[in-house]
Tab-separated table of C-alpha atoms in Angstrom:
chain	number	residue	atom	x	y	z
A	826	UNK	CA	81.068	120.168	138.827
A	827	UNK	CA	81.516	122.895	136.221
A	828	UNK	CA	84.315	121.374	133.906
A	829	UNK	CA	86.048	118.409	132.711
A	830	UNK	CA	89.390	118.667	131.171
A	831	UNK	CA	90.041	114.987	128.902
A	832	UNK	CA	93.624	115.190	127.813
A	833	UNK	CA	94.395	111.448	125.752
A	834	UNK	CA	98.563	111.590	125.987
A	835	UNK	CA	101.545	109.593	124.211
A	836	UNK	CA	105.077	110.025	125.849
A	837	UNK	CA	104.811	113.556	126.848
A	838	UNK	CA	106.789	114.046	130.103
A	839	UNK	CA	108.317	117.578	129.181
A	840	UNK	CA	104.970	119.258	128.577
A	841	UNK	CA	102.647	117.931	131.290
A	842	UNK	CA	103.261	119.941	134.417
A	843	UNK	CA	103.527	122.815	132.040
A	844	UNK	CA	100.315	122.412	130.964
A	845	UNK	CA	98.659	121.416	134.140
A	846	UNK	CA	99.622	124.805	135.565
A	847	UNK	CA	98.212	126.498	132.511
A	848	UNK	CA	95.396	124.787	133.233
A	849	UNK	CA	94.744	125.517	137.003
A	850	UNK	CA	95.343	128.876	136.799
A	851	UNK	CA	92.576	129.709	134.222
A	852	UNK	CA	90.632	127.479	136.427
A	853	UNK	CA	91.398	129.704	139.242
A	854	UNK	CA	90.908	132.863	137.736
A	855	UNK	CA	87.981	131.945	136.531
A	856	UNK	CA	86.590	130.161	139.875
A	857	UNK	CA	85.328	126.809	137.968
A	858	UNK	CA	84.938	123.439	139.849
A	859	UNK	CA	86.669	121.132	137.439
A	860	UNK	CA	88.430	117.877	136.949
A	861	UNK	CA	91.467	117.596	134.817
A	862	UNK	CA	91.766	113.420	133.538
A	863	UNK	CA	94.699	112.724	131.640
A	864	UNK	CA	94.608	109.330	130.055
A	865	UNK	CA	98.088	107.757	129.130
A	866	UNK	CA	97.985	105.994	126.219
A	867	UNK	CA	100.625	103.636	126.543
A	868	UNK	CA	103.242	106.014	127.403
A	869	UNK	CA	107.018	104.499	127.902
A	870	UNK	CA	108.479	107.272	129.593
A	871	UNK	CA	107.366	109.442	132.807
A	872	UNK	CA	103.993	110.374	131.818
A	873	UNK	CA	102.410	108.373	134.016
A	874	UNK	CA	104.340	109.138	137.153
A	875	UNK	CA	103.915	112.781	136.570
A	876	UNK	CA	100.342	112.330	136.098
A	877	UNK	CA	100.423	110.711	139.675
A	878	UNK	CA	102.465	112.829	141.443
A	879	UNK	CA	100.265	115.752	140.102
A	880	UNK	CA	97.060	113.826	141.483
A	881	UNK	CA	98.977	113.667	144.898
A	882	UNK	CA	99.272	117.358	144.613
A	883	UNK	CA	95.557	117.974	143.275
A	884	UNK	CA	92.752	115.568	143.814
A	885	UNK	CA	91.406	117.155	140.934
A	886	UNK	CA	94.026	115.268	138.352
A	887	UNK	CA	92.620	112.019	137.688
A	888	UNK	CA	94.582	109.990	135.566
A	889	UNK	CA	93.826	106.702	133.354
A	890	UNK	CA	96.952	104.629	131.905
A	891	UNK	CA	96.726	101.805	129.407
A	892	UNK	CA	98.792	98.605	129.418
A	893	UNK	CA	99.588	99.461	126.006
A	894	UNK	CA	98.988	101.906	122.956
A	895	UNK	CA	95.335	101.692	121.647
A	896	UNK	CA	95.020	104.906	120.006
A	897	UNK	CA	93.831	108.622	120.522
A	898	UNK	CA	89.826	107.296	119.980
A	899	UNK	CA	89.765	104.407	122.775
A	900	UNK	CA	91.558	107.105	125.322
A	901	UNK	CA	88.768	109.978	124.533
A	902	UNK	CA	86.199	107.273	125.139
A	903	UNK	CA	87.774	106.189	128.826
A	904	UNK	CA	87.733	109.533	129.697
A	905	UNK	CA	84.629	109.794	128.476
A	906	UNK	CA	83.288	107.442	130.955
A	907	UNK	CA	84.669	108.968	133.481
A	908	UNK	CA	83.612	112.593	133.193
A	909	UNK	CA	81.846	114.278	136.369
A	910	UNK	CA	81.703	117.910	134.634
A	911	UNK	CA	78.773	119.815	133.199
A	912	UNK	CA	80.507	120.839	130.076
A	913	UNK	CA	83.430	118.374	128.597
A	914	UNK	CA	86.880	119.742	127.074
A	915	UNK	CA	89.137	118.035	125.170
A	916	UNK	CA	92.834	119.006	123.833
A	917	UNK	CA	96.084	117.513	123.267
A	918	UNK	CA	99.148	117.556	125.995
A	919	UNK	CA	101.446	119.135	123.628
A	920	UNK	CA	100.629	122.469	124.512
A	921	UNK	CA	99.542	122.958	120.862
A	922	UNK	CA	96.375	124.089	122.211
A	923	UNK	CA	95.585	126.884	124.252
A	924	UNK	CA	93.766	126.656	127.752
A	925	UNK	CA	93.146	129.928	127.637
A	926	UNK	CA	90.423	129.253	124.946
A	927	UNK	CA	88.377	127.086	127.981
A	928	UNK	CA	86.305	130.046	129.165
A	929	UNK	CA	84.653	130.946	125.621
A	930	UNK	CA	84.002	127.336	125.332
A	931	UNK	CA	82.750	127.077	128.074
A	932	UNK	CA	79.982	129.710	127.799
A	933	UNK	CA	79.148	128.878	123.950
A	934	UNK	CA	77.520	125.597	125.902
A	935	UNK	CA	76.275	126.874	128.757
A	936	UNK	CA	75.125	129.703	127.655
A	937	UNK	CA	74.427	129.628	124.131
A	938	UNK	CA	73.327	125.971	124.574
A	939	UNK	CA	75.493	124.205	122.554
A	940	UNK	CA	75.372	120.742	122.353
A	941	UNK	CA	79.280	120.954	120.673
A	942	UNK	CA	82.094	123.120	120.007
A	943	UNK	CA	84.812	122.181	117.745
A	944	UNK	CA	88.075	124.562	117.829
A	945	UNK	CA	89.120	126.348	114.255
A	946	UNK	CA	92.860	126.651	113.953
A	947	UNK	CA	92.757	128.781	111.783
A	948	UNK	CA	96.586	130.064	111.744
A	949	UNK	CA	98.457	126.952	112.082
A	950	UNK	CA	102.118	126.319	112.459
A	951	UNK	CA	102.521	122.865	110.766
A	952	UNK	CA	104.334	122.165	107.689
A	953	UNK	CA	102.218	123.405	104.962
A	954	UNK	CA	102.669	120.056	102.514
A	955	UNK	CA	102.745	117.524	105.465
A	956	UNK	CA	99.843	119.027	107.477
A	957	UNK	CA	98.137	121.861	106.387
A	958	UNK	CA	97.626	120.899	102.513
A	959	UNK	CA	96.371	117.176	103.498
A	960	UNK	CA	94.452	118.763	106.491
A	961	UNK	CA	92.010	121.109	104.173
A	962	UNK	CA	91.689	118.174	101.464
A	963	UNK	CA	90.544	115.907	104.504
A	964	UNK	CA	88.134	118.726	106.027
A	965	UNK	CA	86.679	119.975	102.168
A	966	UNK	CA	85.767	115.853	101.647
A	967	UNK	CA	84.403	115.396	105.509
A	968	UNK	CA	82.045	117.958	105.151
A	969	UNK	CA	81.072	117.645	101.336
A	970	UNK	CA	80.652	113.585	102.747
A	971	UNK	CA	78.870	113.990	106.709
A	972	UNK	CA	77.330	118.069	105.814
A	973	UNK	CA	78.732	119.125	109.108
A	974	UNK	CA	79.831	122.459	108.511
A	975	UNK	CA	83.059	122.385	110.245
A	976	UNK	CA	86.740	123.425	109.298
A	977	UNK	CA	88.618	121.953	111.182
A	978	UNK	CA	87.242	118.149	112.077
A	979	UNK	CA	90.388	117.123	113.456
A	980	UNK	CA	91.140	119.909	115.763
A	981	UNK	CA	92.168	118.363	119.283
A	982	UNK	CA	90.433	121.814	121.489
A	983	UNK	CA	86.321	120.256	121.385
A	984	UNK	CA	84.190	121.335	124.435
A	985	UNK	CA	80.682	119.165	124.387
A	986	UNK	CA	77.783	119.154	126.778
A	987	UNK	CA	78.032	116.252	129.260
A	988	UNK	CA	75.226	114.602	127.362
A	989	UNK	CA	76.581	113.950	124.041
A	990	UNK	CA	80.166	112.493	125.536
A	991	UNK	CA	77.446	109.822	127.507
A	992	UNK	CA	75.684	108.923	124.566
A	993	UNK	CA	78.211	109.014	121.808
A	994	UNK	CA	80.290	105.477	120.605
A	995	UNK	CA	84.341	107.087	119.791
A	996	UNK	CA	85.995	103.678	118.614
A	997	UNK	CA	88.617	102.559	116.449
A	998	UNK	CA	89.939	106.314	114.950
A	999	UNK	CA	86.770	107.648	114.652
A	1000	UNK	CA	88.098	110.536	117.109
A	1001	UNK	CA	88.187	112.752	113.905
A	1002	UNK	CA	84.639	112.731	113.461
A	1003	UNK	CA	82.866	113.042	117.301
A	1004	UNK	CA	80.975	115.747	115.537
A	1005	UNK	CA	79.567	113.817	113.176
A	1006	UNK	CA	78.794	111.065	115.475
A	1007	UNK	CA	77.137	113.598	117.715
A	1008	UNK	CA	75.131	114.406	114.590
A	1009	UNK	CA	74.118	111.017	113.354
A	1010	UNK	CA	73.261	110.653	117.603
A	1011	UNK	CA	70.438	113.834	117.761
A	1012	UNK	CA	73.069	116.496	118.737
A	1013	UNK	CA	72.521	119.429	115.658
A	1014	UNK	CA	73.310	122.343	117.872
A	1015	UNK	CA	77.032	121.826	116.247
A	1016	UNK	CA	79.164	124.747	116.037
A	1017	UNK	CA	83.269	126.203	115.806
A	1018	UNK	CA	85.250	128.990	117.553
A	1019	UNK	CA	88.187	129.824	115.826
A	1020	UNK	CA	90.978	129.211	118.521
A	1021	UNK	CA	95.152	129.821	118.805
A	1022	UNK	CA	97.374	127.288	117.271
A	1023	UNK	CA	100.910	126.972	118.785
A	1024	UNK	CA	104.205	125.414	117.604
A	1025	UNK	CA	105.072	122.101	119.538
A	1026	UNK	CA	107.222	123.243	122.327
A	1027	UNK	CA	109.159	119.891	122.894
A	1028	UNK	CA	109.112	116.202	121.122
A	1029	UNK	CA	107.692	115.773	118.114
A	1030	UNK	CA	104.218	114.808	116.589
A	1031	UNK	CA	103.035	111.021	117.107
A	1032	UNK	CA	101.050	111.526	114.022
A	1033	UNK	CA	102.003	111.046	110.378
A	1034	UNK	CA	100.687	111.456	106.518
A	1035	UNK	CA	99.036	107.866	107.172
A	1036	UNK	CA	96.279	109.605	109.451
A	1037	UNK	CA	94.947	110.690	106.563
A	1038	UNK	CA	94.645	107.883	104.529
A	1039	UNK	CA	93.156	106.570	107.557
A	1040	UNK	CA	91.014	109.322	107.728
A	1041	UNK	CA	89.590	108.718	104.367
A	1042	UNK	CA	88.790	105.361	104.842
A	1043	UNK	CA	86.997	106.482	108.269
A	1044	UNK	CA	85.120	108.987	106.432
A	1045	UNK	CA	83.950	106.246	104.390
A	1046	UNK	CA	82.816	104.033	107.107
A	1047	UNK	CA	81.395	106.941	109.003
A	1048	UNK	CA	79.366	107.688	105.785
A	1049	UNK	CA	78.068	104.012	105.531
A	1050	UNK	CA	76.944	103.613	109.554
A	1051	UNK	CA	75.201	106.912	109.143
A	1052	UNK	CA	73.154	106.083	106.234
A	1053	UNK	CA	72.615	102.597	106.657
A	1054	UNK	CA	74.327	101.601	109.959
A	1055	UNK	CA	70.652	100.300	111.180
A	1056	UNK	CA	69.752	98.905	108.478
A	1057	UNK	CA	72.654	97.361	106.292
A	1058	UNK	CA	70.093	95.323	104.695
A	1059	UNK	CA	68.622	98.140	102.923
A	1060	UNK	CA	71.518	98.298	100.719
A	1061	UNK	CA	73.159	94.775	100.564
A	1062	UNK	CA	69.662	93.229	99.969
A	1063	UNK	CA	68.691	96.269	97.257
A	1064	UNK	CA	72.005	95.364	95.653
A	1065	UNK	CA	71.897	91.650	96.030
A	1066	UNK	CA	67.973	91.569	94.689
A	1067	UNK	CA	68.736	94.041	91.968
A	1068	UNK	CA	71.764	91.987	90.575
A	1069	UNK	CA	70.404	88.378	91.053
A	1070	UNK	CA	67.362	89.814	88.961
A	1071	UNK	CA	69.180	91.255	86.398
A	1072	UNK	CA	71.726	87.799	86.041
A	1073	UNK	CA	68.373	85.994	85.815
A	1074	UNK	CA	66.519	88.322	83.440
A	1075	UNK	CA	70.180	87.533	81.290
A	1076	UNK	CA	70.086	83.924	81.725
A	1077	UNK	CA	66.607	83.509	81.205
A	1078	UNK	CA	67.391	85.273	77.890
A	1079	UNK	CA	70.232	83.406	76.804
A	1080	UNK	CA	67.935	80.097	77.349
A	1081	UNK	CA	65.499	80.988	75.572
A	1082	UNK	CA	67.484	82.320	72.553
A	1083	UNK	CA	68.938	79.100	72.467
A	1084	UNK	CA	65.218	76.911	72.241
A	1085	UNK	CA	63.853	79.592	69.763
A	1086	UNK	CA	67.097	78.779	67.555
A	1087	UNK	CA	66.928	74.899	68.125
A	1088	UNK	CA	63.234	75.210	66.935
A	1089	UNK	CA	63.994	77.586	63.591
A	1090	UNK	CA	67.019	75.050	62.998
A	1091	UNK	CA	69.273	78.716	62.831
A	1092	UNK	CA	72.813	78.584	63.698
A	1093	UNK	CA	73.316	78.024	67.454
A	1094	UNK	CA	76.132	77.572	69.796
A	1095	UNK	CA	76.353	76.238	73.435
A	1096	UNK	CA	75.194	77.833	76.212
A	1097	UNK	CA	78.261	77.331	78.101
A	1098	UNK	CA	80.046	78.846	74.672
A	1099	UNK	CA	78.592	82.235	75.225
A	1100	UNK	CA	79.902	84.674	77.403
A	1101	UNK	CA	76.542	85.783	78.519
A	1102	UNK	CA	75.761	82.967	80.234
A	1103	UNK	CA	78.938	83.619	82.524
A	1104	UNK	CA	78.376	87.272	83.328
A	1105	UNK	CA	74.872	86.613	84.173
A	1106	UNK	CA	76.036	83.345	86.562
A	1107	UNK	CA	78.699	85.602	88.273
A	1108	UNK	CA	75.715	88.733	88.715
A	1109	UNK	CA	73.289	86.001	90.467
A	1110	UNK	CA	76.235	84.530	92.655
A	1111	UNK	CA	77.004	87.954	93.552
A	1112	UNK	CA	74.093	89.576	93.763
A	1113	UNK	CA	73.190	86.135	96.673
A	1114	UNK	CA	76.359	87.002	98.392
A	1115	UNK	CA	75.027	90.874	98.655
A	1116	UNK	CA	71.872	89.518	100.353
A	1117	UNK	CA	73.242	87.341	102.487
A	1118	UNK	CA	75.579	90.236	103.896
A	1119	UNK	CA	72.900	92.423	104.363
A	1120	UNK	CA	71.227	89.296	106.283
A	1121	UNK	CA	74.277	88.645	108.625
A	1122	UNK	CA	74.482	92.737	108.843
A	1123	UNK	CA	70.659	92.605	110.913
A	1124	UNK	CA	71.892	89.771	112.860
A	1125	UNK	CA	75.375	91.304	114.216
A	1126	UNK	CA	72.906	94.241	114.887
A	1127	UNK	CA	71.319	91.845	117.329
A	1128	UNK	CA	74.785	91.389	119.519
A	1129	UNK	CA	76.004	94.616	119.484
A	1130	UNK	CA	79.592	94.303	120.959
A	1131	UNK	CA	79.999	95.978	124.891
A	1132	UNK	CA	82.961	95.063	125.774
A	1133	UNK	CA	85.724	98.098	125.160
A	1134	UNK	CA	88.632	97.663	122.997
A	1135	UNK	CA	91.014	98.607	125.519
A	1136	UNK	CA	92.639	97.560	128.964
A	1137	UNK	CA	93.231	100.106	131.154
A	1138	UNK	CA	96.105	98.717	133.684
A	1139	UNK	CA	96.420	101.629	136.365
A	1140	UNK	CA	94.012	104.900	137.368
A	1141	UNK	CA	94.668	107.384	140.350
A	1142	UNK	CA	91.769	109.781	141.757
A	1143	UNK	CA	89.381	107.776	139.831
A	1144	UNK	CA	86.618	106.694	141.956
């Protein structure tokens, strides 16, 4: 099978069979095999019995549903699993993104050898100071932080060779930075297509300015489990060692200040009287707590979870 179309969905009964015939006729024109999986996400209104009276209609429409909302990452990564296709596609069901775009993806990994392509919208027809000013802040500071040169990290339209989608982890709402994980997995053959952006034909958006203070604080993580995600005690133990010596170097000071004092009969004050003494306590209490975490970090390395952070209640087509 040539292609696999992943399309993660929240309460988007109006746009589906719009997009699905989008979608079959650039299949058709282009004569791909393909698979189109759409994986409801929790959806309260038709979605899901659109998505299974298109799969009636095509056994190529597979569809996935969740017993409940888990979030755009923990869809990508069931349909993930469930991929047949060569090269992978992902994009939203709002009709936002453009199937059209699927052919040049397509040949940018076959035949440029890709390992991923990550869309570029450019033009975009979001509000400027809800979207599009957050957006490029979010995208300067993910690639000054990862050094993937992308623009657009967050873009929905991705197309990936069938080997990175096996072999990469998406979890919690780390969906914004697949490339990155596809870096930090062996996959540098990273590049973008610039690609059409168009306006939300019906609803509204399910996301809002709190995806990006989300996204931040993903960044962050993402930043941490590439540098020291196999070896956490690297840093907690430097930290922890450095500190505990330090608050001993200061302690060991402060006691012997005090003898050489007691011994020269100068003027002297209690340990406990100094405030010294405290800071270097709190440093060697800290700097043991920093070791210790770096100690439980190797050990949770040992039981890596496997079990997926989602239930999926329903599938149709899926073998």
């Amino acid at each position: 099978m040539q292609l696999s179309i992943v399309i993660p969905l929240l309460n988007e009964e109006e746009s589906l069979t719009e997009l699905y015939n989008w979608i079959v006729s650039v299949m058709q024109s282009n004569s791909y095999s393909y698979e189109i999986i759409f994986i409801d996400d929790g959806s309260t209104d038709d979605s899901w019995k659109i998505i299974q009276e298109l799969s009636v209609k095509n056994p190529s429409v597979k569809g996935i549903k969740f017993n409940r909302n888990y979030g755009k990452s923990q869809a990508l990564h069931a349909g993930f699993l469930a991929t047949e296709g060569d090269v992978v596609i992902t994009m939203d069901a709002d009709l936002q993104d453009n199937p059209e775009e699927i052919p040049a993806l397509y040949r940018l990994i076959q035949e440029e050898n890709y390992d991923l392509v990550s869309g570029w919208k450019k033009k975009r027809y979001d509000s400027v100071i809800s979207k599009n000013l957050p957006s490029k802040l979010f995208n300067a500071a993910a690639r000054k932080t990862s050094g993937v040169k992308l623009h657009d990290f967050n873009c929905g339209l991705k197309a990936y060779h069938k080997k990175v989608v096996k072999n990469i982890d998406v979890y919690g709402e780390m969906h914004r930075y697949i490339p990155v994980l596809a870096k930090n997995a062996g996959f540098v053959k990273i590049t973008e297509k610039e690609v059409k952006h168009q306006a939300r034909k019906y609803g509204k958006t399910k996301f809002g300015m709190e995806r990006f203070i989300n996204g931040f604080l993903d960044l962050i993580s993402i930043w941490f489990l590439s540098k020291f995600g196999k070896r956490p005690m690297h840093l907690f133990g430097a930290l922890g060692v450095l500190m505990f010596f330090f608050g001993f170097i200061a302690a060991a000071w402060i006691g012997l200040s005090k003898l050489y004092k007691m011994y020269h009969n100068l003027p002297n004050i209690l340990v406990t009287q100094n405030p010294w003494f405290y800071i270097s306590l709190i440093l060697m209490v800290i700097g043991t707590q920093f070791f210790l975490a770096g100690f439980l970090g190797e050990l949770i390395l040992r039981s890596k979870r496997e079990k997926e952070q989602y239930l999926v209640s329903k599938t149709t087509g899926i073998n």
